[in-house]
């Protein structure tokens, strides 16, 4: 999608610190990190919100979680613990309408979230 920020990062038109990429998924460092580790895992397919995930996307969504696990292990936070978050629509704070899995870690996480 031409006016989508994350499609721009995926197509390398917009710079980002990409840490993982394959044919279906990319991951890059969040520009405004909320924890020592804050990486975003995105599908290359433009899916605006989690509400738009269809049956055909099931393998893709599973892959996003497996990529997040791999990055958590690489960054040394898997055993300590980490949080995976997807925000949907305004009250959850979604600001970019291309789904992304936030991988957050490297500090204690609070619950309930703000
Ligand atoms: P959300 O608010 O859940 O939609 O998350 C969007 C995330 O994208 C926020 O954590 C932002 O800091 C992050 N973000 C916005 N612009 C960029 C960018 N150009 N590169 C990397 N991360 C970004
Ligand atoms: Zn997009």
Short mmCIF file of C-alpha atoms and ligand atoms in Angstrom, two decimals:
data_model
loop_
_atom_site.label_atom_id
_atom_site.label_comp_id
_atom_site.label_asym_id
_atom_site.label_seq_id
_atom_site.Cartn_x
_atom_site.Cartn_y
_atom_site.Cartn_z
CA UNK A 1 0.00 0.00 0.00
CA UNK A 2 1.67 3.19 -1.22
CA UNK A 3 0.85 5.51 1.71
CA UNK A 4 1.60 2.97 4.44
CA UNK A 5 4.68 3.67 6.61
CA UNK A 6 5.47 0.01 7.23
CA UNK A 7 4.98 -0.94 3.57
CA UNK A 8 7.52 1.85 2.91
CA UNK A 9 9.98 0.27 5.35
CA UNK A 10 9.39 -3.22 3.88
CA UNK A 11 10.07 -1.90 0.35
CA UNK A 12 13.19 -0.03 1.67
CA UNK A 13 11.79 3.36 0.57
CA UNK A 14 11.83 4.45 4.22
CA UNK A 15 14.95 3.70 6.30
CA UNK A 16 14.77 1.44 9.36
CA UNK A 17 17.09 -0.83 11.32
CA UNK A 18 15.93 -4.14 9.88
CA UNK A 19 17.01 -7.10 12.04
CA UNK A 20 15.23 -9.94 10.21
CA UNK A 21 13.70 -10.49 6.80
CA UNK A 22 12.34 -13.41 4.79
CA UNK A 23 9.80 -13.76 1.99
CA UNK A 24 6.80 -13.17 4.26
CA UNK A 25 7.94 -11.30 7.38
CA UNK A 26 10.26 -8.43 8.34
CA UNK A 27 11.40 -7.13 11.73
CA UNK A 28 12.94 -3.77 12.57
CA UNK A 29 13.78 -1.69 15.63
CA UNK A 30 11.03 0.60 16.93
CA UNK A 31 11.94 4.26 16.32
CA UNK A 32 10.66 5.24 19.80
CA UNK A 33 11.62 2.29 22.02
CA UNK A 34 9.64 1.70 25.20
CA UNK A 35 12.06 -0.88 26.61
CA UNK A 36 15.73 -1.86 26.10
CA UNK A 37 14.46 -4.33 23.47
CA UNK A 38 11.63 -3.01 21.31
CA UNK A 39 11.43 -4.65 17.92
CA UNK A 40 8.46 -4.71 15.55
CA UNK A 41 7.62 -7.86 13.60
CA UNK A 42 5.46 -7.20 10.53
CA UNK A 43 3.97 -9.25 7.70
CA UNK A 44 5.07 -8.11 4.25
CA UNK A 45 1.40 -8.37 3.27
CA UNK A 46 -0.50 -5.16 4.10
CA UNK A 47 -3.08 -6.10 6.75
CA UNK A 48 -4.51 -2.93 8.38
CA UNK A 49 -5.62 -4.31 11.77
CA UNK A 50 -5.93 -7.67 13.53
CA UNK A 51 -9.62 -7.52 12.60
CA UNK A 52 -8.57 -7.96 8.95
CA UNK A 53 -6.71 -11.25 9.55
CA UNK A 54 -8.31 -14.02 7.48
CA UNK A 55 -8.08 -17.80 7.46
CA UNK A 56 -5.48 -17.62 4.69
CA UNK A 57 -3.22 -15.55 6.99
CA UNK A 58 -3.00 -18.16 9.75
CA UNK A 59 0.41 -19.50 8.74
CA UNK A 60 1.72 -15.94 8.32
CA UNK A 61 0.56 -14.92 11.82
CA UNK A 62 2.18 -18.03 13.30
CA UNK A 63 5.40 -17.14 11.54
CA UNK A 64 5.36 -13.64 13.07
CA UNK A 65 5.34 -15.23 16.54
CA UNK A 66 8.13 -17.66 15.64
CA UNK A 67 10.24 -14.78 14.30
CA UNK A 68 9.59 -12.81 17.52
CA UNK A 69 10.73 -15.83 19.58
CA UNK A 70 13.88 -16.12 17.50
CA UNK A 71 14.73 -12.42 17.97
CA UNK A 72 14.01 -12.69 21.73
CA UNK A 73 16.49 -15.58 21.93
CA UNK A 74 19.09 -13.71 19.83
CA UNK A 75 18.78 -10.65 22.07
CA UNK A 76 19.12 -12.75 25.23
CA UNK A 77 15.71 -11.98 26.76
CA UNK A 78 13.89 -15.27 26.13
CA UNK A 79 14.57 -16.82 29.54
CA UNK A 80 14.10 -13.58 31.49
CA UNK A 81 10.80 -12.93 29.76
CA UNK A 82 9.34 -10.59 27.21
CA UNK A 83 6.01 -9.27 26.06
CA UNK A 84 4.35 -9.57 22.64
CA UNK A 85 1.68 -6.95 21.95
CA UNK A 86 -0.59 -6.08 19.05
CA UNK A 87 -2.70 -2.94 19.40
CA UNK A 88 -6.00 -2.79 17.53
CA UNK A 89 -7.76 0.50 16.76
CA UNK A 90 -7.68 3.85 18.60
CA UNK A 91 -8.44 2.95 22.22
CA UNK A 92 -5.63 0.40 22.21
CA UNK A 93 -3.27 3.04 20.81
CA UNK A 94 -2.80 1.69 17.30
CA UNK A 95 -1.03 4.43 15.32
CA UNK A 96 0.21 2.53 12.26
CA UNK A 97 -2.47 0.63 10.36
CA UNK A 98 -0.31 -2.25 9.14
CA UNK A 99 -0.33 -4.98 11.77
CA UNK A 100 2.82 -5.35 13.83
CA UNK A 101 3.83 -7.45 16.78
CA UNK A 102 5.68 -5.43 19.42
CA UNK A 103 8.50 -7.47 21.01
CA UNK A 104 9.28 -5.74 24.31
CA UNK A 105 11.84 -6.85 26.88
CA UNK A 106 15.00 -6.18 28.83
CA UNK A 107 13.19 -4.73 31.85
CA UNK A 108 10.40 -5.90 34.17
CA UNK A 109 6.96 -5.45 32.59
CA UNK A 110 3.98 -4.24 34.57
CA UNK A 111 0.49 -5.68 34.60
CA UNK A 112 -2.16 -4.51 33.95
CA UNK A 113 -0.73 -2.49 31.05
CA UNK A 114 -1.51 1.22 30.91
P1 LIG B 1 1.23 1.14 17.41
O1 LIG B 1 1.06 2.41 18.22
O2 LIG B 1 0.89 -0.11 18.16
O3 LIG B 1 0.52 1.25 16.08
O4 LIG B 1 2.78 1.01 17.13
C1 LIG B 1 3.42 1.75 16.14
C2 LIG B 1 4.87 1.76 16.49
O5 LIG B 1 5.60 2.17 15.36
C3 LIG B 1 5.23 2.74 17.63
O6 LIG B 1 5.83 2.02 18.70
C4 LIG B 1 6.20 3.71 16.96
O7 LIG B 1 7.24 4.12 17.82
C5 LIG B 1 6.71 2.90 15.79
N1 LIG B 1 7.19 3.68 14.65
C6 LIG B 1 6.59 4.76 14.10
N2 LIG B 1 7.30 5.19 13.05
C7 LIG B 1 8.37 4.35 12.92
C8 LIG B 1 9.46 4.25 12.02
N3 LIG B 1 9.62 5.13 11.00
N4 LIG B 1 10.37 3.27 12.21
C9 LIG B 1 10.22 2.39 13.22
N5 LIG B 1 9.20 2.43 14.10
C10 LIG B 1 8.29 3.38 13.95
ZN1 LIG B 2 1.30 -1.56 4.88
#
